[in-house]
Structure formats: structure tokens, C-alpha cells
XYZ file of C-alpha atoms in Angstrom:
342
model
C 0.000 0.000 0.000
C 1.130 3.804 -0.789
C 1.350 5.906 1.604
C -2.193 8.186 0.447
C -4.545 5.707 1.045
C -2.340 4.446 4.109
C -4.533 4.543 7.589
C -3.469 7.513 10.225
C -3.807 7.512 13.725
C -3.919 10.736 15.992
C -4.992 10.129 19.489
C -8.515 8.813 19.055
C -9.061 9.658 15.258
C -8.496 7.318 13.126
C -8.474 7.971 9.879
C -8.958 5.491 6.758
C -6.249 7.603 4.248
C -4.360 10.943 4.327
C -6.800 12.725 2.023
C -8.065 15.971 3.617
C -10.995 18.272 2.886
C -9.955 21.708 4.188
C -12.076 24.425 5.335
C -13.701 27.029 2.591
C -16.507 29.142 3.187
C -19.477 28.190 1.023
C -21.402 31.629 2.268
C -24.786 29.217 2.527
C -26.280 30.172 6.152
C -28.732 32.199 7.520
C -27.856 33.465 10.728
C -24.735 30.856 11.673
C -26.666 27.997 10.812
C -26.313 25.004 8.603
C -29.173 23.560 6.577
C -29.851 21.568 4.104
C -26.889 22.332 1.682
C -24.065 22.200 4.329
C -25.711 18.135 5.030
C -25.288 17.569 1.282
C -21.835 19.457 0.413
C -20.187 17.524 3.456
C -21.782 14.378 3.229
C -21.042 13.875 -0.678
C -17.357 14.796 0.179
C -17.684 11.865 2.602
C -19.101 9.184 0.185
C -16.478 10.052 -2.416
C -13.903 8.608 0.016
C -12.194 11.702 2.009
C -10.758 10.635 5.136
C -11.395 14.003 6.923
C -13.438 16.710 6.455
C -12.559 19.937 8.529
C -15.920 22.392 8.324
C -15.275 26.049 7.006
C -14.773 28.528 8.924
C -17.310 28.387 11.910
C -17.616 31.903 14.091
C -17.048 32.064 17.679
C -19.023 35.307 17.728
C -21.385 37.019 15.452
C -18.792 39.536 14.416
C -16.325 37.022 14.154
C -17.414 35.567 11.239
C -15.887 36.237 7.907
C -19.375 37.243 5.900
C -23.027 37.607 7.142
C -23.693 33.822 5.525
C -20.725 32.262 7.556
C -21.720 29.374 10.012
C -21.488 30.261 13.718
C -21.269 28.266 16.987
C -21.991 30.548 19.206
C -25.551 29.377 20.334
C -26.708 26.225 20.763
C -28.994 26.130 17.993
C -26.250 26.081 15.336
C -24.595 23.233 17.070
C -27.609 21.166 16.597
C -27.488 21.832 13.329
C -23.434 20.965 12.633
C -24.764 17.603 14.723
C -26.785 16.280 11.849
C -23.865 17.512 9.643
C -21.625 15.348 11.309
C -23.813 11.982 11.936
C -24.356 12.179 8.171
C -20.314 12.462 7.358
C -20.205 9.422 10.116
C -22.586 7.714 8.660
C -21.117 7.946 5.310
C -17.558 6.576 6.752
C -15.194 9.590 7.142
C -14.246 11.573 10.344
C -15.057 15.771 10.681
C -13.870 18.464 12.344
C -14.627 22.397 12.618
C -12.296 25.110 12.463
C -13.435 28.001 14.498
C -12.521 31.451 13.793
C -12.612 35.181 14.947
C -11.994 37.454 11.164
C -11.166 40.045 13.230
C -10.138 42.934 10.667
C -11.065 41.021 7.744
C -14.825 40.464 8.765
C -17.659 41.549 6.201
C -20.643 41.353 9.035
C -22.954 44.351 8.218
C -23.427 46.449 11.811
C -20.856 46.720 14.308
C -17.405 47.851 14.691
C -13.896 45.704 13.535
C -11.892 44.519 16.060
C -7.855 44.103 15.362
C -4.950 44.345 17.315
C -4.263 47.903 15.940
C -6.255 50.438 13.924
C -4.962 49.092 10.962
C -7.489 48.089 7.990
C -6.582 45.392 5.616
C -7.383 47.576 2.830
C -9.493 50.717 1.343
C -12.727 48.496 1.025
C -12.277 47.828 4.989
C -13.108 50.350 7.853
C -10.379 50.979 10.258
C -10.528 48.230 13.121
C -10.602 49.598 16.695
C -7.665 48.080 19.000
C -9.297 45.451 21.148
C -9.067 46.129 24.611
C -8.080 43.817 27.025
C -12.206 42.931 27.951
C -12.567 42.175 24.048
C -9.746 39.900 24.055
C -10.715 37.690 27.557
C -14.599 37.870 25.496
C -13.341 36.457 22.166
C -10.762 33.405 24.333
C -14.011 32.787 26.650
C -16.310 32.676 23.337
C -13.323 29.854 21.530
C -14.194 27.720 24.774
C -17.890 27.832 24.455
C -17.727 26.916 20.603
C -15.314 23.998 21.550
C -17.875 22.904 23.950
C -20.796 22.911 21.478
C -18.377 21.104 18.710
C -17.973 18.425 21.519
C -21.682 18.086 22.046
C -22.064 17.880 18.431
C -19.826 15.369 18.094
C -16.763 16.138 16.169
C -13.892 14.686 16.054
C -11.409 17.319 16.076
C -11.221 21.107 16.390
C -9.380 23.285 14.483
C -8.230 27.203 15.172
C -7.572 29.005 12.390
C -4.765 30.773 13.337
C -4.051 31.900 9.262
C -5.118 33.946 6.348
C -4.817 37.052 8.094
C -8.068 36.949 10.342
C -7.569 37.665 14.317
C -5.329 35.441 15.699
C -2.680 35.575 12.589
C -3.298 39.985 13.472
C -1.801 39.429 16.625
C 1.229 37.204 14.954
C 2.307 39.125 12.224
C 4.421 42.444 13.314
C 2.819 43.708 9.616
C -0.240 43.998 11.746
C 0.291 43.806 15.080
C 1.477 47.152 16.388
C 0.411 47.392 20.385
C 2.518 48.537 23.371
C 1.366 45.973 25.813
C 1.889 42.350 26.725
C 0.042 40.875 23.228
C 2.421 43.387 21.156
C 6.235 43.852 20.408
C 7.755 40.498 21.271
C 7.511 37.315 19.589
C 6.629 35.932 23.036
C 3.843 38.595 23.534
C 2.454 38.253 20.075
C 1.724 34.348 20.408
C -0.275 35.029 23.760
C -3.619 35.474 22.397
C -2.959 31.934 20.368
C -1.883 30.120 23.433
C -4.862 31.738 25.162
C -6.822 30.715 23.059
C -5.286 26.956 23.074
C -5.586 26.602 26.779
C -9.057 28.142 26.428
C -10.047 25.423 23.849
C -8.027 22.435 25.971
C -10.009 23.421 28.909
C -12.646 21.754 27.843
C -11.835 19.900 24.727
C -11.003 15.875 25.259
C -7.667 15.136 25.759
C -7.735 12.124 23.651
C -8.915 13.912 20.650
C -6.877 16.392 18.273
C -6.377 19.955 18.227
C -5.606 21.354 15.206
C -4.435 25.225 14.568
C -3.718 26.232 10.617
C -1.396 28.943 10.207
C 0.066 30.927 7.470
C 3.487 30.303 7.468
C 4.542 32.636 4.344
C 3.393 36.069 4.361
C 5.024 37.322 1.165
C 5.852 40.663 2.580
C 8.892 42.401 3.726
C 8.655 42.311 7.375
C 6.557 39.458 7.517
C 6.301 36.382 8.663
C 8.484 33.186 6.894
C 8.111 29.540 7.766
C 11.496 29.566 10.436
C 9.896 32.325 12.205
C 6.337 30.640 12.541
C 8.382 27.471 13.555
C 10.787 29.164 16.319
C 7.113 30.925 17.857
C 5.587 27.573 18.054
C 8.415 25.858 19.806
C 8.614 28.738 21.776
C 5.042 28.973 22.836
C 5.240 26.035 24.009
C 1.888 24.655 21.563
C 2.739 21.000 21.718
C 2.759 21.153 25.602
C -0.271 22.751 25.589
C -2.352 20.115 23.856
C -1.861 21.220 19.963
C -1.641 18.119 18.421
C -1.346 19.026 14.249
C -0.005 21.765 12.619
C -2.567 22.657 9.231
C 0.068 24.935 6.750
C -1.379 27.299 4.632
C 0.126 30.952 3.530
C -0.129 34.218 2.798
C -3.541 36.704 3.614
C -2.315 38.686 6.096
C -1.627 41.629 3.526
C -2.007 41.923 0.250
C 0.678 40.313 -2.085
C 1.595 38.818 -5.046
C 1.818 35.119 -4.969
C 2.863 32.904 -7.045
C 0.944 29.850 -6.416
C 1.541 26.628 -7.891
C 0.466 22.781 -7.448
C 2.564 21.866 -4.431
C 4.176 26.238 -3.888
C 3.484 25.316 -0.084
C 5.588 22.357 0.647
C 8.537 23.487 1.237
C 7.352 25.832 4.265
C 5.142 22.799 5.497
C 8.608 20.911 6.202
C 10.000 23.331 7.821
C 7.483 23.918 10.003
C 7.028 20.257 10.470
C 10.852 19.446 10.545
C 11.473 21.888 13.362
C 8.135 21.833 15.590
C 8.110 18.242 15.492
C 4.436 18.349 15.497
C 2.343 16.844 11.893
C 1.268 18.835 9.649
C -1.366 18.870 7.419
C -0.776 20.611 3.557
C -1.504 20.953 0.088
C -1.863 23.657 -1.989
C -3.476 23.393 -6.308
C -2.949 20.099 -6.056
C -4.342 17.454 -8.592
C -2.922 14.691 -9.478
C -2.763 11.308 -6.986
C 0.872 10.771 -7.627
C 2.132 14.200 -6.362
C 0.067 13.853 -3.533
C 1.425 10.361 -2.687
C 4.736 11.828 -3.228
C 3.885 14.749 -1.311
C 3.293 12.753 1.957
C 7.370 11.299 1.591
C 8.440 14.550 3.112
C 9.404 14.655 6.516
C 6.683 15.695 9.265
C 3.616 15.627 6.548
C 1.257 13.743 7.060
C -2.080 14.364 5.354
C -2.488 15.904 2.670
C -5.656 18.844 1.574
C -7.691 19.040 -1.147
C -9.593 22.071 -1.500
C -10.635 22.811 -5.181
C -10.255 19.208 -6.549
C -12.591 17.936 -4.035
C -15.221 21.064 -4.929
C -14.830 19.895 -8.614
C -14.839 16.324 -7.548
C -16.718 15.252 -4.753
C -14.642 11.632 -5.786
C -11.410 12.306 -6.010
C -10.510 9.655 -3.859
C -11.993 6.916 -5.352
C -10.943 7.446 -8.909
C -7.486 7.961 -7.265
C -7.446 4.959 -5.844
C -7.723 3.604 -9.266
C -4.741 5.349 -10.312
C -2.350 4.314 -7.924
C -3.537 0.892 -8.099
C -5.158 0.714 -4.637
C -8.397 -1.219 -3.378
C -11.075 0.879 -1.511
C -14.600 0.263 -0.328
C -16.948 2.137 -2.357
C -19.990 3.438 -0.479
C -22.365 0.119 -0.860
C -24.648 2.318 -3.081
C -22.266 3.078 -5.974
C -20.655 0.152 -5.841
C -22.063 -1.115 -9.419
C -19.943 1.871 -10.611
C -16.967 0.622 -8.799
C -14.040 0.929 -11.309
C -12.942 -2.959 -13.000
């Protein structure tokens, strides 16, 4: 067997191949909450033979989320809702997740003010954030533990932070955005303490014996910025493995506006790094299509799944018909099995 459609084991998740479907907003609910579509969109992702499925974006507050039609978790009706999301993905034989997130600057919710680390907007089509104060920050770690509590009661099986893409937590990373004066600004130290507040907020109450996830952007294409050795030396010295982070999900860039020069696979070489030197695994990917770069993908030191954002959005079946191509035997979903490949 290759090493894509090899089994993975973290903690209690267990997962049947390395084949990832990463979060992306699909701007489909009404007030935070999933309906019918989100059942469907996941659930076909699941039948076509992903091992995991991580949720898009989910906001911990109403102003956290990145549009008006983001999902929420910040009331206990829209975690009965991501509950029938998930016993549907279950039943259909892969394992889910959620990644929660505050947008902070980057937010489109109509009404309200931005909330940043500085009054810095991302752009001219943004307002000008106001600097959190230090009751907006202890509101937004409290409102991460109450979302990991409803993603528990609805039954996930791991939780994600998104700690990337420019949106809150990455703010108070990145010195491009993070100017303040007190103990979350100036120092690398000081800038990772809303993340590791966040972690132990999350940790609190999320199992031990299942994974925590946080994605970051370890490029930021900027002079200034963030590159992969610095993301790497602030996780070892945050101390994010001790504190019950469990896999590191590499992504880049979004924190200002750049030019980037993507390709299938332009994220790999930050991924080891960041894998190399943390010692945690990571999760990547990055325009990738074709089964045999992925399964060569996963040689690389400290990587250990493997995302598939746009594929899997044109193909809900990736998997299977890669399977085919790399020669390997799956177990179709009972109901398409007269279209099983011979």
C-alpha cells in the first residue's frame, strides 16, 4: 500500500487515508446555521472517500465571522445543526472536524465595529478596526471555549483554530499587523499570547484524547513578515505541543495583500520546515491534482495528510478514482458500488 490511502492515527481519530478536505466558506447560512446544503456538500465529500473533512470557517461570535452567511457556533442552535452535519459524514464513513474562527479585521458582518490588534485596515474596502481592549480579548478566548464545547456536544472529532489567512489570531502574529505597546504586542513571546490563550481556552474543555488542530500561514510574502522559520521558532517557543496542539494545518499568505505565485505543491517546502522543526504533523496541500504528487507529497518529513480544497469542490470523488490510479483497493460506499471501477 502507498502511503495516500495508508490509515493515520492521531490520538482517538483514526483515519482510513491521508486525504483531507480543508475548510472554505461556502457563504450558505442564515444566521450561523447550517441547513440543508451544508448536510449535502459535506456528506457527498464523505461518500467520495475523504478521510477528513474539517468544516469552514465556523464563528465564535457574530462579528467574528468572515461574511453575514458564515456558520457560527456561538448558540446552541447552530450546534444542533453541525450535529446532523456530522452523523451524516459518520454515517457515510469519514471523520469531521470544525475550524473556528474570529476574522477580526477582515470580517464583512454588516453592523458593528472591527476589532484588530491595531487600527490598521486590511485595505481601502475595509473600515479601520478599533484596537481590542483587554475585555474584548478575555470575550473572544471565553467565546473559543464555548464553541469547543458545542463542537464536543455535536460530536466532532477534532477542532481546528484558524490561526491563518490574516483573520484575528494571525493579526496578533504578524508584526505587519500587530502594532500594540502591551503584553500581546512587540515580542515574539507577547504576540503568540492570544494563540496560546486561546489553546488553553479550547483544551479546557476539549477531550484530551482527541486532536487539536491550529492552521497557520506560514509565508506572508511581505517584507517584514512572517516566513516559515519564524512561525516554527514561535511555536516551539510557545510552548503549543505542551499545551495540547496536536497538528499543525500549513497554509500561507492573507495577512496583507501580495503577489503570490501559487503553484500545485508552492506550499511544501514551508510545510517541512514547520514540520521538521516543531516536530508536530502537519497537514498541507496547496493546487494540487494529481494522486501521484500527492502520494509523493506525503514522503516529506513531518507531513502527514495531505488537503484538497478545489479538486474535491470539482470532484466530490477524487478519492476513489485515485485509488484507481495508484492501483489501490477501496470500499466504495455500498450504493455506488455497481460503478466501482474494474
Amino acid at each position: 500500500m502507498g502511503r495516500l490511502f495508508k490509515p493515520f492515527e492521531l490520538k482517538s481519530l483514526q483515519l482510513k487515508n491521508r486525504i483531507v478536505m480543508p475548510p472554505m466558506c461556502m457563504y450558505s447560512a442564515q444566521n450561523g446555521i447550517a441547513n440543508a446544503f451544508h448536510e449535502t456538500h459535506y456528506t457527498t465529500r464523505a461518500m467520495g472517500g475523504a478521510g477528513l473533512i474539517i468544516v469552514e470557517a465556523t464563528g465564535v461570535l457574530p462579528q467574528g465571522r468572515i461574511s453575514d452567511h458564515c456558520l457560527g457556533l456561538w448558540h446552541d442552535e447552530q450546534g444542533d445543526a453541525l450535529a446532523r452535519v456530522v452523523e451524516r459524514v459518520h454515517a457515510a464513513g469519514a471523520k469531521i472536524g470544525v475550524q473556528l474562527i474570529h476574522a477580526g479585521r477582515k470580517s464583512t458582518v454588516t453592523g458593528g465595529p472591527l476589532h484588530a490588534p491595531s487600527p490598521v485596515r486590511f485595505s481601502e474596502e475595509f473600515p479601520v478596526p478599533e484596537a481590542m481592549t483587554q475585555g474584548e480579548i478575555d470575550e473572544v478566548v471565553e467565546a473559543y471555549r464555548q464553541a469547543a464545547l458545542r463542537a464536543l456536544k455535536a460530536g466532532f472529532d477534532l477542532v481546528e483554530i484558524h490561526g491563518a489567512h490574516g483573520y484575528l489570531i494571525n493579526q496578533f502574529l504578524s508584526p505587519l499587523t500587530n502594532f500594540r505597546l502591551d503584553h500581546y504586542g512587540g515580542s515574539e513571546e507577547n504576540r503568540f499570547r492570544l494563540l496560546t490563550e486561546v489553546v488553553r481556552s479550547v483544551r479546557s474543555v476539549w477531550p484530551e484524547a482527541l486532536p487539536l488542530s491550529v492552521r497557520i500561514s506560514a509565508e506572508e510574502y511581505s517584507e517584514g513578515g512572517l516566513h516559515a522559520e519564524d512561525l516554527a521558532r514561535g511555536i516551539l517557543g510557545a510552548n503549543l505541543k505542551g499545551l495540547g496542539v496536536d497538528l499543525l494545518h500549513v497554509s500561507s499568505g492573507g495577512v496583507v495583500s501580495a503577489t503570490v505565485r501559487d503553484f500545485p505543491g508552492y506550499q511544501l517546502e514551508f510545510a517541512r520546515i514547520i514540520g521538521t522543526v516543531t516536530g508536530l504533523p502537519v497537514i498541507t496541500g496547496g493546487r494540487m491534482t494529481e494522486p501521484i504528487h500527492a502520494e509523493d507529497v506525503l514522503a516529506l518529513p513531518g507531513i502527514e495528510l495531505v488537503f484538497l480544497g478545489r479538486e474535491l469542490l470539482r470532484n466530490p470523488y477524487w478519492p476513489l478514482a485515485a485509488a484507481r490510479s495508484l492501483s489501490e483497493e477501496v470500499v466504495w460506499p455500498k450504493q455506488y458500488e455497481r460503478a466501482k471501477y474494474r
